[in-house]
Coordinates of N, CA and C in Angstrom, one line a residue:
M1 N -198.2 24.1 -28.3 CA -197.3 24.6 -27.0 C -197.3 23.6 -25.9
L2 N -196.2 24.0 -25.1 CA -195.7 23.2 -24.2 C -196.7 23.1 -22.9
Q3 N -197.1 21.9 -22.6 CA -198.0 22.0 -21.3 C -197.5 21.3 -20.3
L4 N -197.3 22.4 -18.9 CA -196.6 21.7 -17.9 C -197.6 21.0 -17.2
P5 N -196.9 20.2 -15.9 CA -198.2 20.0 -14.9 C -198.6 21.2 -14.0
H6 N -199.7 21.0 -13.2 CA -200.3 22.5 -12.7 C -199.5 22.4 -11.4
Q7 N -198.6 23.1 -11.7 CA -197.7 23.6 -10.3 C -197.1 25.3 -10.6
P8 N -197.4 25.9 -9.3 CA -197.1 27.0 -9.4 C -195.8 27.4 -9.8
L9 N -195.5 28.5 -10.6 CA -194.4 29.1 -11.2 C -193.6 29.7 -10.3
Q10 N -192.4 29.0 -10.1 CA -191.6 29.9 -9.3 C -190.8 30.5 -10.1
V11 N -190.5 31.8 -9.8 CA -189.7 33.1 -10.2 C -188.5 33.4 -9.3
A12 N -187.4 34.0 -10.3 CA -186.5 34.8 -9.4 C -186.8 36.3 -9.0
A13 N -186.1 36.7 -8.1 CA -186.4 37.9 -7.8 C -186.0 38.7 -9.1
V14 N -187.1 39.7 -9.4 CA -186.4 40.5 -10.4 C -185.9 41.8 -9.8
P15 N -184.8 42.0 -10.9 CA -183.7 43.3 -10.6 C -184.4 44.4 -10.1
P16 N -183.9 45.2 -9.3 CA -185.2 46.3 -9.0 C -185.2 47.4 -9.6
Q17 N -184.4 47.3 -10.9 CA -185.0 48.3 -11.9 C -184.8 47.8 -13.2
R18 N -185.9 48.1 -14.1 CA -185.6 47.5 -15.6 C -185.6 48.8 -16.4
S19 N -184.6 49.8 -16.2 CA -184.8 51.0 -16.7 C -183.4 51.2 -17.2
P20 N -183.4 51.7 -18.8 CA -182.1 52.5 -19.1 C -180.9 53.0 -18.1
A21 N -179.9 53.2 -18.6 CA -179.1 54.1 -18.2 C -179.5 55.7 -18.3
R22 N -180.1 56.1 -19.4 CA -180.2 57.3 -19.9 C -181.9 57.3 -20.6
E23 N -182.4 58.1 -20.8 CA -183.9 58.6 -21.1 C -183.6 59.0 -22.5
D24 N -184.4 59.0 -23.1 CA -184.4 59.8 -24.3 C -185.3 61.2 -24.5
Q25 N -185.1 61.8 -25.4 CA -185.9 63.1 -25.4 C -187.2 63.1 -25.2
A26 N -188.1 62.1 -25.6 CA -189.6 62.1 -25.5 C -190.0 61.6 -24.1
G27 N -189.1 61.3 -23.3 CA -189.3 60.3 -21.9 C -188.9 59.2 -22.2
P28 N -189.0 58.8 -20.4 CA -188.4 57.3 -20.3 C -189.6 55.9 -20.8
W29 N -189.0 55.4 -22.0 CA -189.7 54.4 -22.3 C -190.0 53.4 -21.7
H30 N -189.4 53.4 -20.5 CA -190.1 52.0 -19.5 C -191.3 52.3 -18.6
S31 N -191.6 53.5 -18.5 CA -192.6 53.8 -18.0 C -194.0 53.2 -18.7
E32 N -193.9 53.0 -19.8 CA -194.9 52.5 -20.5 C -194.6 50.8 -20.6
A33 N -193.6 50.4 -20.5 CA -193.5 48.6 -20.8 C -194.6 48.1 -19.6
V34 N -195.3 47.1 -20.5 CA -196.4 46.4 -19.8 C -195.6 45.5 -18.9
C35 N -194.4 45.0 -18.8 CA -193.9 44.2 -17.7 C -193.7 45.0 -16.6
R36 N -193.8 46.1 -16.5 CA -193.6 46.9 -15.0 C -195.0 46.7 -14.6
R37 N -195.9 46.4 -14.8 CA -197.2 46.3 -14.1 C -197.3 45.1 -13.1
D38 N -197.6 44.2 -13.7 CA -197.9 43.0 -12.6 C -197.4 41.5 -13.4
E39 N -196.3 41.3 -14.3 CA -195.9 40.2 -14.9 C -194.1 40.4 -14.8
A40 N -193.4 41.0 -14.0 CA -192.0 41.2 -14.3 C -191.6 39.5 -13.8
G41 N -192.2 39.1 -13.1 CA -191.4 37.6 -12.9 C -191.1 36.7 -13.8
L42 N -191.9 36.7 -14.8 CA -191.9 36.0 -16.0 C -190.7 36.4 -16.9
F43 N -190.0 37.6 -16.6 CA -188.8 37.9 -17.4 C -187.3 37.4 -16.9
F44 N -187.4 36.7 -16.0 CA -185.9 36.8 -15.3 C -186.1 35.0 -14.7
A45 N -185.3 34.2 -15.0 CA -185.5 32.8 -14.6 C -185.2 32.5 -12.9
P46 N -185.5 31.4 -12.6 CA -185.2 31.4 -10.9 C -184.2 30.4 -11.3
S47 N -183.3 30.5 -10.2 CA -182.0 29.4 -10.1 C -182.4 28.0 -10.5
K48 N -181.9 27.2 -10.8 CA -182.0 25.6 -11.2 C -183.4 25.6 -12.0
E49 N -183.7 26.4 -12.9 CA -185.1 26.1 -13.5 C -185.2 25.0 -14.3
P50 N -185.8 23.8 -14.7 CA -185.7 23.1 -15.4 C -186.0 23.7 -16.9
T51 N -185.5 23.2 -17.7 CA -185.4 23.3 -19.2 C -187.0 23.8 -19.6
A52 N -187.9 22.7 -19.5 CA -189.3 22.6 -19.7 C -190.0 23.9 -19.4
A53 N -189.9 24.2 -18.0 CA -190.4 25.2 -17.4 C -190.0 26.9 -17.7
R54 N -188.5 26.6 -18.1 CA -187.8 27.8 -18.8 C -188.2 28.3 -20.2
L55 N -188.5 27.2 -21.1 CA -189.2 27.4 -22.0 C -190.5 28.2 -22.4
A56 N -191.3 27.3 -21.1 CA -192.7 28.0 -20.9 C -192.9 29.3 -20.7
R57 N -191.9 29.5 -19.5 CA -191.8 30.6 -19.0 C -191.5 32.1 -20.0
E58 N -190.4 31.7 -20.9 CA -190.1 32.5 -21.8 C -191.2 32.8 -23.2
E59 N -191.6 31.7 -23.2 CA -192.7 32.1 -24.3 C -193.8 33.1 -23.6
A60 N -194.4 32.7 -22.4 CA -195.1 33.5 -21.7 C -194.8 35.0 -21.8
A61 N -193.4 34.9 -21.4 CA -192.8 36.6 -21.4 C -193.0 37.2 -22.9
K62 N -192.6 36.1 -23.4 CA -192.6 37.0 -24.9 C -194.0 37.5 -25.7
R63 N -194.9 36.7 -24.9 CA -196.4 37.0 -25.3 C -196.6 38.3 -24.7
V64 N -196.1 38.7 -23.3 CA -196.2 40.1 -22.9 C -195.7 41.0 -24.0
C65 N -194.6 40.7 -24.0 CA -193.7 41.6 -25.0 C -194.6 42.1 -26.3
A66 N -195.1 41.1 -27.0 CA -195.7 41.1 -28.3 C -196.9 42.2 -28.1
R67 N -197.2 42.3 -27.2 CA -198.8 43.3 -26.6 C -197.8 44.9 -26.1
C68 N -196.6 44.9 -25.9 CA -195.8 46.1 -25.4 C -195.9 47.1 -26.3
P69 N -196.2 48.4 -26.1 CA -196.1 49.5 -26.9 C -194.4 50.1 -27.0
V70 N -193.8 49.6 -26.2 CA -192.1 49.9 -26.3 C -191.5 48.8 -26.6
M71 N -192.0 47.8 -27.1 CA -190.9 46.6 -27.2 C -189.8 46.7 -28.0
V72 N -189.6 47.7 -29.0 CA -188.7 47.9 -29.8 C -187.4 48.5 -29.0
D73 N -187.9 49.8 -28.4 CA -187.0 50.5 -27.3 C -186.3 49.7 -26.1
C74 N -187.3 48.7 -25.5 CA -186.5 48.0 -24.9 C -185.7 46.8 -25.2
R75 N -185.8 46.4 -26.7 CA -185.1 45.3 -27.2 C -183.6 46.2 -27.3
E76 N -183.8 47.3 -28.1 CA -182.3 48.5 -28.3 C -181.7 48.7 -27.1
H77 N -182.6 48.9 -26.1 CA -181.8 49.0 -25.0 C -181.1 47.8 -24.4
A78 N -181.9 46.7 -24.2 CA -181.2 45.4 -24.0 C -179.9 44.9 -24.9
L79 N -180.0 45.5 -26.2 CA -178.9 44.9 -27.3 C -177.7 46.2 -27.0
L80 N -177.9 47.4 -26.5 CA -176.8 48.4 -26.3 C -176.1 48.4 -24.8
Q81 N -176.9 47.7 -23.8 CA -176.1 47.6 -22.7 C -174.9 46.8 -22.7
P82 N -175.1 45.6 -23.0 CA -176.0 44.6 -23.4 C -176.6 43.8 -22.0
E83 N -177.9 43.6 -21.9 CA -178.4 42.6 -20.5 C -178.2 41.5 -20.8
P84 N -177.4 41.0 -19.7 CA -177.2 39.6 -19.8 C -178.2 38.5 -19.5
Y85 N -179.2 38.8 -18.9 CA -180.4 37.8 -18.4 C -181.4 38.6 -18.7
G86 N -182.5 37.2 -18.8 CA -183.6 37.8 -19.2 C -184.2 38.1 -20.1
V87 N -185.6 38.1 -20.4 CA -186.4 38.4 -21.5 C -186.6 40.1 -21.4
W88 N -185.9 40.8 -23.0 CA -186.1 41.9 -22.9 C -186.7 42.1 -24.5
G89 N -187.6 43.0 -24.8 CA -188.0 43.4 -25.9 C -188.4 42.2 -26.8
G90 N -188.6 40.8 -26.3 CA -189.2 40.0 -26.9 C -188.0 38.8 -27.3
L91 N -186.8 39.2 -26.6 CA -185.8 38.1 -26.9 C -185.0 37.8 -25.8
T92 N -184.9 36.5 -25.6 CA -184.2 36.0 -24.5 C -182.6 36.5 -24.8
A93 N -181.9 36.1 -23.5 CA -180.3 36.6 -23.7 C -179.8 35.8 -25.0
A94 N -179.8 34.4 -25.2 CA -179.3 34.0 -26.2 C -179.6 34.4 -27.3
E95 N -180.9 34.5 -27.7 CA -181.3 35.2 -28.8 C -180.8 36.9 -29.3
R96 N -180.5 37.5 -28.3 CA -180.0 39.2 -28.1 C -178.3 38.7 -28.4
R97 N -177.7 37.8 -28.3 CA -176.2 37.2 -28.5 C -176.3 37.0 -29.8
V98 N -177.3 36.3 -30.4 CA -177.4 35.9 -31.9 C -177.6 37.4 -32.7
V99 N -178.5 38.4 -32.5 CA -178.6 39.5 -33.2 C -177.3 40.3 -32.8
L100 N -176.6 40.3 -31.6 CA -175.3 40.9 -31.5 C -174.3 40.7 -32.4
A101 N -174.0 39.2 -32.5 CA -173.1 38.8 -33.5 C -173.7 39.0 -35.1
R102 N -175.0 39.1 -35.3 CA -175.1 39.2 -36.7 C -174.9 40.8 -37.0
R103 N -175.2 41.5 -36.0 CA -174.7 43.2 -35.8 C -173.3 43.5 -36.3
R104 N -172.6 42.8 -35.7 CA -171.1 42.8 -35.4 C -170.4 42.3 -37.0
R105 N -171.0 41.2 -37.5 CA -170.7 40.7 -38.8 C -171.0 41.6 -39.9
R106 N -172.1 42.5 -39.9 CA -172.8 43.2 -40.9 C -171.7 44.5 -40.8
E107 N -171.4 44.8 -39.8 CA -170.3 46.3 -39.4 C -169.1 45.9 -39.8
V108 N -168.5 44.6 -39.7 CA -167.4 44.3 -40.4 C -167.3 44.4 -42.0
E109 N -168.7 43.6 -42.5 CA -168.8 43.7 -44.0 C -168.6 44.9 -44.4
L110 N -169.9 45.9 -44.0 CA -169.8 47.4 -44.4 C -168.4 48.0 -44.5
R111 N -167.5 47.9 -43.4 CA -166.2 48.6 -43.4 C -165.4 47.9 -44.5
K112 N -165.5 46.4 -44.6 CA -164.7 45.8 -45.8 C -165.0 46.7 -47.2
A113 N -166.0 47.0 -47.5 CA -166.8 47.4 -48.6 C -166.4 49.0 -48.6
A114 N -166.9 49.5 -47.9 CA -166.2 51.0 -47.8 C -164.8 51.0 -48.2
T115 N -163.9 50.3 -47.5 CA -162.5 50.1 -47.7 C -162.0 49.8 -49.1
A116 N -162.8 48.7 -49.7 CA -163.1 48.6 -51.4 C -163.0 49.4 -52.0
G117 N -164.1 50.2 -51.8 CA -164.9 51.4 -52.4 C -163.7 52.8 -52.3
D118 N -163.2 53.0 -51.1 CA -161.9 53.9 -51.1 C -161.0 53.6 -51.9
R119 N -160.3 51.9 -52.1 CA -159.3 51.9 -53.1 C -159.7 51.9 -54.4
I120 N -161.0 51.7 -54.7 CA -161.3 52.0 -56.0 C -161.5 53.3 -56.5
A121 N -161.7 54.0 -55.7 CA -161.8 55.6 -55.9 C -160.4 56.3 -56.0
A122 N -159.5 55.6 -55.2 CA -158.2 56.4 -55.4 C -157.4 55.8 -56.5
A123 N -158.0 54.7 -56.8 CA -157.2 54.3 -58.0 C -157.5 55.1 -59.4
G124 N -158.8 55.3 -59.3 CA -159.4 55.8 -60.6 C -159.1 57.2 -60.7

C-alpha cells in the first residue's frame, strides 16, 4: 500500500445528497450506507488532488465500501444514473465507465445473437 507523508487529507465538499432519484419497494438503500455516517469526504476528490493522494483516498473509500451492506445497490445506482464523480459501490468513476462499456458491448452481442437466431428460425 502506498504510504503518504503525514499530512491532513484535504477533501472536497461532498454533494448534499448521495441518494437515488427513486427509492425501491423495500425502502431507501442509501439510509443503510456506511459512507453516510462519517467518512463521506473520502468519496469525492478535492480540486487539483495529486495522483498519489487520489489513489490512497480511493483505496480508503473502497475499504469503506467493502464493509457496506448496500454496496451492490449503491453500485447499481451509480451505473444507472450514471454518477460522473466519486467512489460509489466500491468503484471509481473510471472503473464505472469500464463496467458500462462492457455492459453495452454485451447488449450488442446479445442483440446480434438474437437477430441471428430469428433468421435461422425463419429459414427453418
